[in-house]
Structure formats: structure tokens, C-alpha cells
Coordinates of C-alpha atoms and ligand atoms in Angstrom, one line a residue:
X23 CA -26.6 -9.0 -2.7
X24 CA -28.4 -7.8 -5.7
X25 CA -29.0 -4.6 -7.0
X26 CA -32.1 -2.9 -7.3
X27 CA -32.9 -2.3 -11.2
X28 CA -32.6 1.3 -11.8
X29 CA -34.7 3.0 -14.2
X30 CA -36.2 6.3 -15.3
X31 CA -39.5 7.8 -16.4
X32 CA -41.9 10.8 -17.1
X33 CA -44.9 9.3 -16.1
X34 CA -47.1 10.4 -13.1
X35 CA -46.1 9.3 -9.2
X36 CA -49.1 8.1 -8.1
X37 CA -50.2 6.0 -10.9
X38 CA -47.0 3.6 -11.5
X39 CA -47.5 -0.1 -10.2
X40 CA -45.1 0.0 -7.6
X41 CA -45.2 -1.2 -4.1
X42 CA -43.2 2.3 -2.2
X43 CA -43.6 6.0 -3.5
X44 CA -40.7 8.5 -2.5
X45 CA -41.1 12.4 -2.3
X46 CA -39.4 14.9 -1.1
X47 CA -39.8 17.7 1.4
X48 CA -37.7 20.9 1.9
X49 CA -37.1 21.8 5.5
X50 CA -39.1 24.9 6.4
X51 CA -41.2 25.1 3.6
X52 CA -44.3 27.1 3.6
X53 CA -46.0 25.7 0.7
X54 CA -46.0 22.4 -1.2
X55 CA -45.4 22.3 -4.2
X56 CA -44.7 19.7 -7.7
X57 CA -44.7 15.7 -6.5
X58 CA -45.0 16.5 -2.4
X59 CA -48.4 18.3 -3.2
X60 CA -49.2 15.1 -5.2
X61 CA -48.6 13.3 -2.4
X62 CA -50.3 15.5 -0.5
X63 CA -53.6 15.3 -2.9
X64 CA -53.5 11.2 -2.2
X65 CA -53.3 11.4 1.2
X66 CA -56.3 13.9 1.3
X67 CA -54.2 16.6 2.7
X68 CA -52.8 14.4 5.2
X69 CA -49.3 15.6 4.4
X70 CA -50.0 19.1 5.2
X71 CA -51.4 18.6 8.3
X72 CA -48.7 16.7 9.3
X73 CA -46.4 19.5 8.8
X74 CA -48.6 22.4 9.9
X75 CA -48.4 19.7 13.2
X76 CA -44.7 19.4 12.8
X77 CA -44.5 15.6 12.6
X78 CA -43.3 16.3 9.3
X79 CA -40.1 18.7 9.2
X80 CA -38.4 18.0 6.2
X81 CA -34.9 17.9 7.9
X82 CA -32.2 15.7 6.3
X83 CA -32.6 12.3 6.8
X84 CA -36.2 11.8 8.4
X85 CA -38.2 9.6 7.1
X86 CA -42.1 9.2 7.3
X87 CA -44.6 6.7 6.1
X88 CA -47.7 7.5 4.9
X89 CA -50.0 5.0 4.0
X90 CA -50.4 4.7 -0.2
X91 CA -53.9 6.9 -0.1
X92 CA -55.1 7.5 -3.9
X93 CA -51.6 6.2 -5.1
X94 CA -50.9 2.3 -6.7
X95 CA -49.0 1.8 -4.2
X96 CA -49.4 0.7 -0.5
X97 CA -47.3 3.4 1.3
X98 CA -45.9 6.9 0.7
X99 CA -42.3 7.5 1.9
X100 CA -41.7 11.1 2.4
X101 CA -37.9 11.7 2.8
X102 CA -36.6 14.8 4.4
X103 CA -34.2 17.1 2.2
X104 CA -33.0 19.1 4.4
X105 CA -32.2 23.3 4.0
X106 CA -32.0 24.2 0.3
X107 CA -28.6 26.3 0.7
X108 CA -27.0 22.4 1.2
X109 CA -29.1 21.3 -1.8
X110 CA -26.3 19.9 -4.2
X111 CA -25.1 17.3 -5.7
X112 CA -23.4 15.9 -3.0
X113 CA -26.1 16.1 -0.5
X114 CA -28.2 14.5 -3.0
X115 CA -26.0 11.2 -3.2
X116 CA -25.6 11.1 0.6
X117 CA -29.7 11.3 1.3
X118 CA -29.9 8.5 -1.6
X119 CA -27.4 5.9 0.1
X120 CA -29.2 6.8 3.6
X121 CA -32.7 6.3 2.2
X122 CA -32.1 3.1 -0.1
X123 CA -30.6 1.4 3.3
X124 CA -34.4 3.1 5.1
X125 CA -36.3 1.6 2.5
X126 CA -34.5 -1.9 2.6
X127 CA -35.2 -1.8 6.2
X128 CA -38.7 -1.6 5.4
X129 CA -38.5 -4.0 2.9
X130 CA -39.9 -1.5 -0.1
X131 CA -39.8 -3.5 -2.8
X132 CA -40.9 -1.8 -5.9
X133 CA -40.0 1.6 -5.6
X134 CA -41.0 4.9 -7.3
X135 CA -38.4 7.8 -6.4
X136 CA -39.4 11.4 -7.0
X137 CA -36.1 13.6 -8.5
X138 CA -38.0 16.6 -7.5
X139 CA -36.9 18.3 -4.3
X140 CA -33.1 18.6 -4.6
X141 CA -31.0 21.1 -6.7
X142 CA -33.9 21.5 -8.9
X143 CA -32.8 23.6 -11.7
X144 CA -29.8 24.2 -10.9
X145 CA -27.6 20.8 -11.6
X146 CA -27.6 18.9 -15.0
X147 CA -30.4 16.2 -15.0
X148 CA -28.0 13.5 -16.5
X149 CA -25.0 14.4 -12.7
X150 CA -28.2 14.7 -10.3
X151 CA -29.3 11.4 -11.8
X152 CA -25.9 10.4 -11.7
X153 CA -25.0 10.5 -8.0
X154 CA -28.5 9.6 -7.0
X155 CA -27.9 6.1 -8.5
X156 CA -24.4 6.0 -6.8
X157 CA -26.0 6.9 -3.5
X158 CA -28.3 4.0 -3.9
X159 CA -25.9 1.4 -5.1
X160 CA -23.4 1.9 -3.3
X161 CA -25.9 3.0 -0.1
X162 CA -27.2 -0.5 -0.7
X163 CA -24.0 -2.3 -0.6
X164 CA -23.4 -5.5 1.8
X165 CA -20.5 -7.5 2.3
X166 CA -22.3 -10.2 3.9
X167 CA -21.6 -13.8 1.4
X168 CA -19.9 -15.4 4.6
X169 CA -22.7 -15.3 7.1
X170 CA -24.1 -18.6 7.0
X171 CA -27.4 -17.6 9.3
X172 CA -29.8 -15.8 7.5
X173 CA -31.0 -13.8 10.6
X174 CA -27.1 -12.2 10.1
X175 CA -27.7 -10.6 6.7
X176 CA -30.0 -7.4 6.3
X177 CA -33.8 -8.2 6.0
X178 CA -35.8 -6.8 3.6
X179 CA -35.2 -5.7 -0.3
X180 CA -35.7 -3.0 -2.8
X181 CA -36.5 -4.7 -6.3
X182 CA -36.7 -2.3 -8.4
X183 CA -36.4 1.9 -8.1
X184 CA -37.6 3.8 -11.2
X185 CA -36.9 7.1 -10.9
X186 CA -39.3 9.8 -11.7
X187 CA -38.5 12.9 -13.2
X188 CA -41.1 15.8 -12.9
X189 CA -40.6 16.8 -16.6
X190 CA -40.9 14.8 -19.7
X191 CA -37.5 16.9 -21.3
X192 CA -35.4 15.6 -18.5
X193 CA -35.8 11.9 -18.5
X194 CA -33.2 11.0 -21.5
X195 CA -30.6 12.6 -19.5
X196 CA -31.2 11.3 -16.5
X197 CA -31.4 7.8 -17.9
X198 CA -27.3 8.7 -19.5
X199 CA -27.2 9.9 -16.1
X200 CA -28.3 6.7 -14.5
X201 CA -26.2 4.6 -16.8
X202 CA -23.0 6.1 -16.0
X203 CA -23.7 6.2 -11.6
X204 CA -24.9 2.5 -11.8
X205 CA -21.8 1.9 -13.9
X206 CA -19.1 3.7 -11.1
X207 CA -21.2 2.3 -8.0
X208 CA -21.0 -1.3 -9.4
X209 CA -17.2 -0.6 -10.5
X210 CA -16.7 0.3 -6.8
X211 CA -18.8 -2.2 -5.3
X212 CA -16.7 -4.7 -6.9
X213 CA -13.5 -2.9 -5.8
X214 CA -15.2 -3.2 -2.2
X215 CA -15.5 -6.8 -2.7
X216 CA -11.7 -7.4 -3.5
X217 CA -11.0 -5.8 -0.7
X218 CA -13.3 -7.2 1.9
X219 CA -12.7 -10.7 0.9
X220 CA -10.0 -12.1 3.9
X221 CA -6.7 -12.9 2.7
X222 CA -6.9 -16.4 2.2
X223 CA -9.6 -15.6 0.0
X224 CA -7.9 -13.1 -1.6
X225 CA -4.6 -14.2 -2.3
X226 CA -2.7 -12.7 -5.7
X227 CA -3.9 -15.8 -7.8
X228 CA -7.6 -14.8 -6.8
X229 CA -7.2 -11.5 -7.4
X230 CA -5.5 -12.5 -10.8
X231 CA -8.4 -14.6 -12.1
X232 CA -11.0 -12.1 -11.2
X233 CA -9.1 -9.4 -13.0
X234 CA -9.2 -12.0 -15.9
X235 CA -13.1 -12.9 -15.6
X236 CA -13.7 -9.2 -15.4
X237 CA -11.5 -8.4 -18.4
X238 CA -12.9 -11.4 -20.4
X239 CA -16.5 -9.9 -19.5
X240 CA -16.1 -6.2 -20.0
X241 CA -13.9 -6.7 -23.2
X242 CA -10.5 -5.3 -21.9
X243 CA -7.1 -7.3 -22.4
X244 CA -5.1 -8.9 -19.1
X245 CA -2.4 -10.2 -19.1
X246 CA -0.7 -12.2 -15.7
X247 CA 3.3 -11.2 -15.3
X248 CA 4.2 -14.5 -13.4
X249 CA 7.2 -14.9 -11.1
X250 CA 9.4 -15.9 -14.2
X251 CA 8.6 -13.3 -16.3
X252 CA 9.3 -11.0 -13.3
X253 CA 12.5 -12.3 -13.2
X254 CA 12.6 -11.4 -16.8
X255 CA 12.3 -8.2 -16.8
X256 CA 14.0 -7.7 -13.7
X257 CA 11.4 -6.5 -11.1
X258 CA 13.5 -7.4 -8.3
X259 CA 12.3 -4.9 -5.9
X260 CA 8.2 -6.5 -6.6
X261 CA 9.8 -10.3 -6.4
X262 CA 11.5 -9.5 -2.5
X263 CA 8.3 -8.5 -1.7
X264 CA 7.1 -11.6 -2.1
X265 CA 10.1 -14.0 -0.9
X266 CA 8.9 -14.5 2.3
X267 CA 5.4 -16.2 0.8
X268 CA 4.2 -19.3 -0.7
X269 CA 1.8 -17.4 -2.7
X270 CA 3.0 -17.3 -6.3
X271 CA 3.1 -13.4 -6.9
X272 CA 0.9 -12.4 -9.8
X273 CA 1.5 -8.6 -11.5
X274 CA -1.4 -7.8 -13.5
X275 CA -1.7 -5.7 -16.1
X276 CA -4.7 -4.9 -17.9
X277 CA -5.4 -2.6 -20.8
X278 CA -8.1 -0.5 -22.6
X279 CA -7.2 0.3 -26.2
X280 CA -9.4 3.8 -27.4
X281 CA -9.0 4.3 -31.2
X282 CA -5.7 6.3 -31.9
X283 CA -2.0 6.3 -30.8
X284 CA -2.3 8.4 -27.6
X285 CA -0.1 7.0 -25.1
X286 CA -2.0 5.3 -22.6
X287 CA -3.2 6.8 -19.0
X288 CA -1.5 4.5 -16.3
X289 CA -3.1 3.5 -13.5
X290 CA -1.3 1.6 -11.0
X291 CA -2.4 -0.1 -7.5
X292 CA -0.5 -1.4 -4.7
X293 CA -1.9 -5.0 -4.2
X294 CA -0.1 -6.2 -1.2
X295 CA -3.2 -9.2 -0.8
X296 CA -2.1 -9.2 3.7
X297 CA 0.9 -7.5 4.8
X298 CA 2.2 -9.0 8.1
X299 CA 5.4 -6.6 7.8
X300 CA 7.6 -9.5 6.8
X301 CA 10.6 -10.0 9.1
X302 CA 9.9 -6.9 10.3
X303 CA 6.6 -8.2 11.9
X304 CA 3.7 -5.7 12.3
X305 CA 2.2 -6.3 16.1
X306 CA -0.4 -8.6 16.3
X307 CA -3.3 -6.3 17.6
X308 CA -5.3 -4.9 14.4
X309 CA -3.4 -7.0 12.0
X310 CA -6.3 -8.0 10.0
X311 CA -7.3 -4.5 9.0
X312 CA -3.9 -5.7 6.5
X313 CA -6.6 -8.0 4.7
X314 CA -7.2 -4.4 2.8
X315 CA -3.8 -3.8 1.4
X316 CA -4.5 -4.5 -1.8
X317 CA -6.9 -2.0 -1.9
X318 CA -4.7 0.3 -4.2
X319 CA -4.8 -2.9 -7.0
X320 CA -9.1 -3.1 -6.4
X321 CA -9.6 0.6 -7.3
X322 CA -7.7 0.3 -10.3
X323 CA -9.7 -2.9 -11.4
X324 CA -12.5 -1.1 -10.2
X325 CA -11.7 1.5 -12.4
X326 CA -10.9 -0.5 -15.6
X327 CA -13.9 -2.6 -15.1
X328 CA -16.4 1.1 -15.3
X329 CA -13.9 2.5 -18.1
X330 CA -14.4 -0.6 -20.3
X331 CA -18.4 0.0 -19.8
X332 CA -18.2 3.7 -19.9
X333 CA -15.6 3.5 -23.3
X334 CA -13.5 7.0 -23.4
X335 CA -11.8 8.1 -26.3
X336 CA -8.4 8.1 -24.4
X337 CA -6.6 4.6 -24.1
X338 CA -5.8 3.4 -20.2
X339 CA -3.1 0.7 -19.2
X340 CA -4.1 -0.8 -15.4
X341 CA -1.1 -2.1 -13.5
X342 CA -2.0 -4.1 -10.3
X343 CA 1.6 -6.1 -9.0
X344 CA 0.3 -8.1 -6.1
X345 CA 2.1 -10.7 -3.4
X346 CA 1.6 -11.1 0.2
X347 CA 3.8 -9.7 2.3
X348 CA 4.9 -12.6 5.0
X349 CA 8.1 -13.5 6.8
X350 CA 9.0 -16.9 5.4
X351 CA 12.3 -18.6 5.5
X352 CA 13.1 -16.6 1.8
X353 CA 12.0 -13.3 3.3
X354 CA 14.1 -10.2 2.9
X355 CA 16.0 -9.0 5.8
X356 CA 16.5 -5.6 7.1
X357 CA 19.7 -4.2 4.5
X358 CA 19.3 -6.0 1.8
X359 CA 19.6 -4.8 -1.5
X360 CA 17.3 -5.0 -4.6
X361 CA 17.1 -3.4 -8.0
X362 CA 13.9 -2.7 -9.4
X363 CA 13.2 -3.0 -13.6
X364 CA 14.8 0.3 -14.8
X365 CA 18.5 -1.0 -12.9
X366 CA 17.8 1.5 -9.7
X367 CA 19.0 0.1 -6.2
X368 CA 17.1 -0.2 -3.2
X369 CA 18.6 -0.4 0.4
X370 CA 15.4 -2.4 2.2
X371 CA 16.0 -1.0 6.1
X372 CA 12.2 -2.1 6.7
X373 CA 10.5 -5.3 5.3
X374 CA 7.2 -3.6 6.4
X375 CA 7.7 -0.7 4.1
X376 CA 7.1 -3.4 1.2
X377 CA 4.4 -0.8 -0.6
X378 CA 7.0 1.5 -2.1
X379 CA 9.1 -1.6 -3.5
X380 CA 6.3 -3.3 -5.8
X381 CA 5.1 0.1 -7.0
X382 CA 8.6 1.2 -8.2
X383 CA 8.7 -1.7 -10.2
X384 CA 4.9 -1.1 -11.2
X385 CA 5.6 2.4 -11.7
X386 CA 9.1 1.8 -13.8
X387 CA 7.0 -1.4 -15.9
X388 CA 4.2 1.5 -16.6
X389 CA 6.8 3.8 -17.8
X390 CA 8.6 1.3 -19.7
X391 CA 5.4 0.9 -21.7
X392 CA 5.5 4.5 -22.7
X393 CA 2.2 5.2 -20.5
X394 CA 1.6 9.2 -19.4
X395 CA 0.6 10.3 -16.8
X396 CA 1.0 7.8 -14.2
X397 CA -0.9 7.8 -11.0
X398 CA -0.2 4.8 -8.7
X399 CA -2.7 4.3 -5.6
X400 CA -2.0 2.8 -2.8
X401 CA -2.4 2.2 0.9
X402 CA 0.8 2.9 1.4
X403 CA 1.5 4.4 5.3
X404 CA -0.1 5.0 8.5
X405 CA 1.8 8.3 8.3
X406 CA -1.0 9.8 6.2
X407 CA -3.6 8.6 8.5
X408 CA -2.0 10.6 11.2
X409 CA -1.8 13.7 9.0
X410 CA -5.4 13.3 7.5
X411 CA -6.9 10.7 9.2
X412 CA -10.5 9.4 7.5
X413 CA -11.5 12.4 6.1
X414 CA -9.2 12.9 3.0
X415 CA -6.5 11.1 1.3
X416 CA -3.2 12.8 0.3
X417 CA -2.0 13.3 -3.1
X418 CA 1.9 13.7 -4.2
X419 CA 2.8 14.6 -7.4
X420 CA 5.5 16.4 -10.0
X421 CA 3.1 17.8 -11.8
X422 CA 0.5 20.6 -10.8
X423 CA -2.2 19.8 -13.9
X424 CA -2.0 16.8 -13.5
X425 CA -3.2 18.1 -9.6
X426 CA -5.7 20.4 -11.2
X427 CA -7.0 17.1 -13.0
X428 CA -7.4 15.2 -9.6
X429 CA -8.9 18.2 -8.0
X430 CA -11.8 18.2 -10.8
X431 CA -12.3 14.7 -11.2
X432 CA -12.6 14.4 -6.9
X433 CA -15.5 17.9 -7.2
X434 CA -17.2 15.6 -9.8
X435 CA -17.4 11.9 -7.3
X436 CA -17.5 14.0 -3.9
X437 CA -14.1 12.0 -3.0
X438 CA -12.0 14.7 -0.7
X439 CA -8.2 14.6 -1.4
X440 CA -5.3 17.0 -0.6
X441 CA -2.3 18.4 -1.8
X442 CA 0.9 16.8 0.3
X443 CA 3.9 18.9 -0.2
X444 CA 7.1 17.4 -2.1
X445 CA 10.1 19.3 -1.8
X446 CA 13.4 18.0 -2.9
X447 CA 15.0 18.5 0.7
X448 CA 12.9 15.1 1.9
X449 CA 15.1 13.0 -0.4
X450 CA 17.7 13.9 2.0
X451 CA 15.7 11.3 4.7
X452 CA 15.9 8.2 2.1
X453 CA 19.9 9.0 0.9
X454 CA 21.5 5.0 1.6
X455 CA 25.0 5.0 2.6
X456 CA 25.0 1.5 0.6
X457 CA 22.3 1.9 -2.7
X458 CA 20.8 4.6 -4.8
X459 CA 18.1 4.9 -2.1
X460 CA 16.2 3.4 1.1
X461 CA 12.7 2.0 2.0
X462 CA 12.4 4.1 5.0
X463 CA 13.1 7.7 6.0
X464 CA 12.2 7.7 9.7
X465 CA 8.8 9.0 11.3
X466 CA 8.9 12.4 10.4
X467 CA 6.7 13.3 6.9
X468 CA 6.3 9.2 6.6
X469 CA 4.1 9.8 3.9
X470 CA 6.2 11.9 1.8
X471 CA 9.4 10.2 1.8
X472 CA 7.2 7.1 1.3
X473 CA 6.1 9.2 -2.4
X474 CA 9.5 10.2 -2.9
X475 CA 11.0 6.9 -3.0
X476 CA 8.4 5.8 -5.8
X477 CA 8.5 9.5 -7.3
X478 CA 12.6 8.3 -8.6
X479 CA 10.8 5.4 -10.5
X480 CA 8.8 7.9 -12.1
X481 CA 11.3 10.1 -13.9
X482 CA 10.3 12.9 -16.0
X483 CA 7.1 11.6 -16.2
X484 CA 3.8 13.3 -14.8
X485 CA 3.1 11.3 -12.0
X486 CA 1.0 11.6 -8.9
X487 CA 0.7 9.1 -6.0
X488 CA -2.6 8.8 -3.9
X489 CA -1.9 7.7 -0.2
X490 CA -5.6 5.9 0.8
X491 CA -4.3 4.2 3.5
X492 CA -6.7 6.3 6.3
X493 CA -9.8 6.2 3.9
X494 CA -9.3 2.5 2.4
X495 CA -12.0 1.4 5.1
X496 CA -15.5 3.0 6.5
X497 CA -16.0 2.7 10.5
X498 CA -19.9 3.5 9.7
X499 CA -22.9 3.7 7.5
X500 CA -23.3 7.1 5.9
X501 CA -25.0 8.4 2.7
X502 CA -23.2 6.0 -0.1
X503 CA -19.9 5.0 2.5
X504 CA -20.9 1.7 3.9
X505 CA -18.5 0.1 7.2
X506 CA -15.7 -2.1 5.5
X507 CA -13.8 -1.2 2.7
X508 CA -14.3 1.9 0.9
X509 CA -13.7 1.5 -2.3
X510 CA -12.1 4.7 -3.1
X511 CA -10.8 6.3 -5.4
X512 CA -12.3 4.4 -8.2
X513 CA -14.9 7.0 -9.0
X514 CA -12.3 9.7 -8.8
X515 CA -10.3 7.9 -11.7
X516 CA -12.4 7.2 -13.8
X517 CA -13.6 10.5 -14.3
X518 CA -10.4 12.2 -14.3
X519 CA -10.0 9.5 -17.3
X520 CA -13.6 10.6 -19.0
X521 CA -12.5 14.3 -18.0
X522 CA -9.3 13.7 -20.8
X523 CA -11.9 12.3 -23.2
X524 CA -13.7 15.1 -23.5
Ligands
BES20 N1 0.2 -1.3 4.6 C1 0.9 -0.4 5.4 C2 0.3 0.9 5.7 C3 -1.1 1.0 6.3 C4 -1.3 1.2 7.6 C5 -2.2 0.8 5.5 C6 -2.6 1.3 8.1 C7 -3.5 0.8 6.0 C8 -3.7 1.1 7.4 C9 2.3 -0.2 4.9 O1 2.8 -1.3 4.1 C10 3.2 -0.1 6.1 O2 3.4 -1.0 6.8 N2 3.8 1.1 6.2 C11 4.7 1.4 7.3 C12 5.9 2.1 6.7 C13 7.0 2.3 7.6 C14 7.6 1.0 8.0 C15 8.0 3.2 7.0 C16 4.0 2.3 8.3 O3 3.2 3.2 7.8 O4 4.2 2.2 9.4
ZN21 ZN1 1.5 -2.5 3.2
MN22 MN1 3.8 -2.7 5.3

């Protein structure tokens, strides 16, 4: 797939060389008005017949074609926007993805987009601009590179979409604007391809060399922690992990260095690269939704791949410790004991609950480096699926602004998160009779006593763990989610990262 090139201009609708022109239309509206009665004055009035007709109704997501009239181009698009009381930001990102995937369909080409139409006024040029570009990248996005059959990928393309803004004085911020979306939508598109790429594809050495590539491109620093170095420095909990494997483990760490001696912003992922359960062996059906367990270790290359372009004035250290999970001859066995880099003992009751045991080491390693705050993500339990299933993913933390700083950076990408509760009587569930503390704390609050093992790892310091194990995947196209891997929270990170640079 390539993207469309995304740029942004002042100059009239109807007189661009372009192949597609986009407007607008509210629903219910009386009166056109700005680029729709442009449209309309190409088309002869044909546009406001067809909504005195009512073939034209302006709800969200309709879609008509006109043909080009008096425009350069050959046809007219005219997208519905839907009621103005859900004219936002948000709605604004979600029509994009939807219409970009329309207009592939009908193979668009070169495409002129009207910004008139949503929020108007009311939202900063540069953030409109902003998620509009997300809608459409990300809208746009395919995971299709192992279909060998061409009638198996989507037909059509959009080339180009310059986006026209209705006012001369708005176009320099909606081209920051566009800058900054195209540079979180390709961040997370490229998170979505980690994850969507099978596990034999994917294994930690894979994932290891395109955190390298990436770094080498985007100017950040990677290093590779290999098994011996592991060993090193300890991380037994990581190495039991990946025991049962013959996939050399690789623990990634990559770093952005602002100017300054700030401590570093951690970000850690879980980047378990196919999680079987280990000797204690997932059942079979739905197994290779486990392909996506290293989904935790994308976002936060995702995330250090858009900080390196966007360049905040705060440094950030990425942690990614990734192994497969399998049940080899070496694998751990239901009460073992490991001890993790800072000398803290693990009782391991369940092989499958092997997310918890790389992040305490990622977690300690992050610490160890003096980073603050830490925030580790990770599809860590089906426990927070059953508590909020697709819709939202759970955050734990010791630290309420650092919760304040999630809950703006999520109102900023549109990402939906929520406060899981953390109090200290759920420690009782993971208390081992034989080490400091156990993997598992049986079914009830899964997802908590999952945060509070990691949480010990964590200290004193602020620290907050996101639980995307519901949300990691998409089961549908909608607005800028496309089905397969989600790429979450990569967007929310990074601007909980610009939000500290400010
Ligand atoms: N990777 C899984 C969690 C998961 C489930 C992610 C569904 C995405 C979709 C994790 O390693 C796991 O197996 N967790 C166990 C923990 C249990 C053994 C305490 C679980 O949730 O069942
Ligand atoms: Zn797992
Ligand atoms: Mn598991």
C-alpha cells in the first residue's frame, strides 16, 4: 500500500487539476453555503435540486457523485456530514477514514477535499487538519502484502488528496496540522504492520531489526539486549519466558535524547511475538489471534518512530523485551521460581501468564535507567476484555496525574481508556507461599492482579500500565479503525509525550 500524498492549499475548488472534488453537506440544511454552493454553481444548481428532492440528505456517511460540471475535474463527491451538534473533532476523523476507503472504491485518484463543513470555527485549523489526515491514512490502511492474486487486494487508488481550506489565513496551520496526523497515522500504521505480520514472520529477531532500520532511519538510538546480556543483568523472569523457544529473545531498547538532563519518559511494550501459553497450553481454537501479542512492543515503536519525527523537547527511553512464548523441552513449569533484574522473586503458577514476567523485568530495566514516569503497554489478559470488552482499554496506575495525563492525551487521539481500580487488598490474591509473589491470582479482577504484580517492579515510581488486550485488534472497517490489528495506543502516547513538551 501507498499513501496518498497529503497536501494543503488556499486556492479555489473548482479550478485545481485534480481528477475527484469533495464537499461537504450538513444534514438538514436550508441553505448552501461556502464550497457546497460552489459546487452547487458547477453543477448548474444541480445540487440543490437534489436536496430540495431529498436524494441528497447530508447524513453521515452518504456519499453522492455528481458528475465534475464547470469543475477541472471529472466528478463531484459530495460527502454527508451529518447533524452539526456531532460536528467535532472526532466525527471529523471517523467521516475522513470512511470516505478515503469510498473514494478508493471508486478509484479517485487525484483528489481535492474541501475542510469546510465540519467544526468550522470552532476547532483549531492545525487539530481539524490533524485528525482529518489520520482519518485518511489510517482509513486507507491495508494489510494485504500476502495475497498473491491481485483480484484479493482492494481495487482502485487515491494518489494524491490536497486539502482545501476555505480561507487563505488557515492553510499554514493546517499544513503543521497535516504534518503532525500523517506523522501519528504512519507511526501507527507501521505499529499495525508489526502486529499483523504472522508469527513466523514476526519472530523477536524481526522485530529487532525493524526497530533498528526504523531507528537508523528516523535518527533514534537502539540498542539489542541479547540473551547473554540478559543473563547479565539478571532478567531472569524475561529469559523463562523464553525457555521453551528456539527463538533467540531480543529486548529492545531504544532512545530519543531531547537537549537537557530531564530523566527520560519510559515507554515499555509487552512483545510476546505468539504466545501458545507455554506448558500451560492455550486451547487450540482462536490461537492465532496470539500472532498479536506483541502488540504492546509495536505501539511503543510506533510511538518512538512519530516522536523521532515530531522531536519534543522531553527525552523518551522505549523498552520492547520480546520472546515467544512456546512449550519447548526448556520451558518453565507450573512453580518455578525466577528472579527478575532488581533481585525480586517470582513464583510462576501459570506459564500462560508470561506477560507480567517480561514486563517486570522491562519495567525494573526502565527504572534502573533512572526513566520517570513509566507506562508499560501491553496485551496483557482476557480479563480486561470481559470487563471492557472492544470499546476501551483499562488503565492501572500509582499515580493520579500521571491519570490526568493519559486522560488528555486519549481527548486529543479519540482513543477511549478507563480508570481500573488498584487497591492494596488485591495483593492479597498474588501473596506466594514460596517467593516474594505469584504470576496468577485466580479469575476474579484478572486484570488487576495482573497490574499489581508488575506495579512491585515499579516502586516509588509514577507508573501506569495500559491493558489493550480487548482493543489490540478491529473486527470491522470504521472511520480510521480498519479489521486486524489496531494499532493503539500509539497516538495516545505520543501526545501525552508532546503534551510534557509543551
Ligand atoms: N496474551 C494473553 C492475553 C490476551 C488474551 C491477549 C486475549 C489478547 C487477547 C496473556 O498472556 C494471557 O494468556 N493471559 C492469561 C492470564 C491468566 C493465565 C492469569 C489470561 O488472560 O487468561
Ligand atoms: Zn500473552
Ligand atoms: Mn499468555
Amino acid at each position: 500500500m501507498t499513501n496518498p500524498e497529503l497536501s494543503v492549499t488556499g486556492a479555489n475548488l473548482g479550478q485545481l487539476d485534480v481528477d475527484t472534488v469533495v464537499c461537504w453537506v450538513p444534514e438538514g440544511s436550508a441553505r448552501l453555503s461556502g464550497h457546497a454552493a460552489a459546487v452547487d454553481r458547477a453543477t448548474d444548481g444541480a445540487l440543490a435540486l437534489m436536496i430540495r428532492d431529498g436524494l441528497v440528505t447530508g447524513r453521515a456517511g452518504e456519499t453522492t457523485v455528481l458528475h465534475g460540471g464547470k469543475t477541472r475535474a471529472k466528478r463531484i463527491v459530495v460527502a454527508g456530514a451529518g447533524k452539526a451538534e456531532a460536528f467535532d473533532v472526532h466525527a471529523e476523523r471517523r467521516a475522513a477514514g470512511n470516505l478515503a476507503r469510498t473514494l478508493r472504491g471508486m478509484d479517485a485518484g487525484r483528489v481535492a477535499w474541501s475542510t469546510q463543513g465540519y467544526a468550522t470555527g470552532s476547532v483549531d485549523p492545525a487539530v481539524a487538519a490533524a485528525a482529518r489526515s489520520e482519518g485518511v491514512l489510517m482509513g486507507l490502511y491495508r494489510f494485504d502484502k500476502h495475497h498473491t492474486k491481485e483480484a484479493d487486494r482492494p481495487r482502485g487508488t487515491v494518489i494524491s488528496v490536497a486539502f482545501v481550506e476555505a480561507n487563505a489565513r488557515t492553510v499554514a496551520a493546517a499544513q503543521r496540522g497535516v504534518a503532525q496526523g500523517a506523522a501519528l497515522a504512519e507511526a501507527t500504521n507501521f505499529a499495525r504492520d508489526l502486529s499483523n505480520e504472522p508469527a513466523n514472520l514476526m519472530t523477536p529477531t524481526i522485530v529487532a531489526t525493524h526497530a533498528q532500520e526504523m531507528a537508523a532511519r528516523e535518527g533514534l538510538e537502539c540498542t539489542i539486549i541479547e540473551r547473554a546480556e540478559a543473563e547479565r543483568l539478571g532478567m531472569g523472569s524475561y529469559l523463562s519466558v523464553a525457555n521453551g523457544s528456539h527463538q533467540p529473545p531480543k529486548f529492545i531498547v531504544l532512545r530519543y535524547k531531547a537537549r537537557g538532563s530531564q530523566p527520560p519518559i519510559a515507554l515499555i511494550g509487552k512483545g510476546i511475538t505468539f504466545d501458545t501459553g507455554g506448558t500451560s497450553i492455550k486451547p487450540a481454537a482462536g490461537m492465532e489471534r496470539m500472532k498479536g501479542d506483541m502488540s504492546g512492543a509495536a505501539a511503543v515503536l510506533g510511538a518512538m518512530m512519530a516522536i523521532a519525527r515530531l522531536k519534543p523537547s522531553v527525552s523518551v527511553l522505549g523498552v520492547a523485551p520480546c520472546t515467544e512464548n512456546m512449550p519447548g523441552g526448556g520451558a518453565t513449569k507450573p512453580g518455578d521460581v525466577v528472579y527478575a533484574m532488581d533481585g525480586q522473586s517470582i513464583e510462576v503458577i501459570n506459564t500462560d501468564a508470561e506477560g507480567r514476567l517480561i514486563l517486570a523485568d522491562g519495567v525494573a530495566y526502565a527504572r534502573q535507567q533512572g526513566a520517570t514516569p513509566l507506562i508499560d503497554v501491553a496485551t496483557l489478559t482476557g480479563a480486561i476484555n470481559v470487563a471492557l470488552g472492544k470499546v476501551r482499554y483499562g488503565v492501572h496506575t500509582n499515580n493520579d496525574g500521571l491519570m490526568a495525563e493519559l486522560e488528555r492525551a486519549a481527548e486529543l487521539s479519540g482513543e477511549k481508556l478507563w480508570r481500573m481500580p488498584m487497591d492494596k487488598e488485591y495483593e492479597e490474591q498474588i501473596k506466594s507461599d514460596v517467593a516474594d509473589v505469584k504470576n496468577t491470582g485466580g479469575a476474579p479482577a484478572g486484570s488487576i492482579t495482573g497490574a499489581k504484580l508488575i506495579e512491585k517492579f515499579a516502586g516509588d515510581t509514577p507508573w501506569a500500565h495500559l491493558d489493550i488486550a480487548g482493543v489490540m485488534d478491529v473486527e470491522r472497517d470504521r472511520g480510521e479503525w480498519v479489521k486486524g490489528m489496531s494499532g493503539q495506543p500509539v497516538r495516545t502516547l505520543v501526545h501525552l509525550v508532546l503534551n510534557r513538551s509543551k
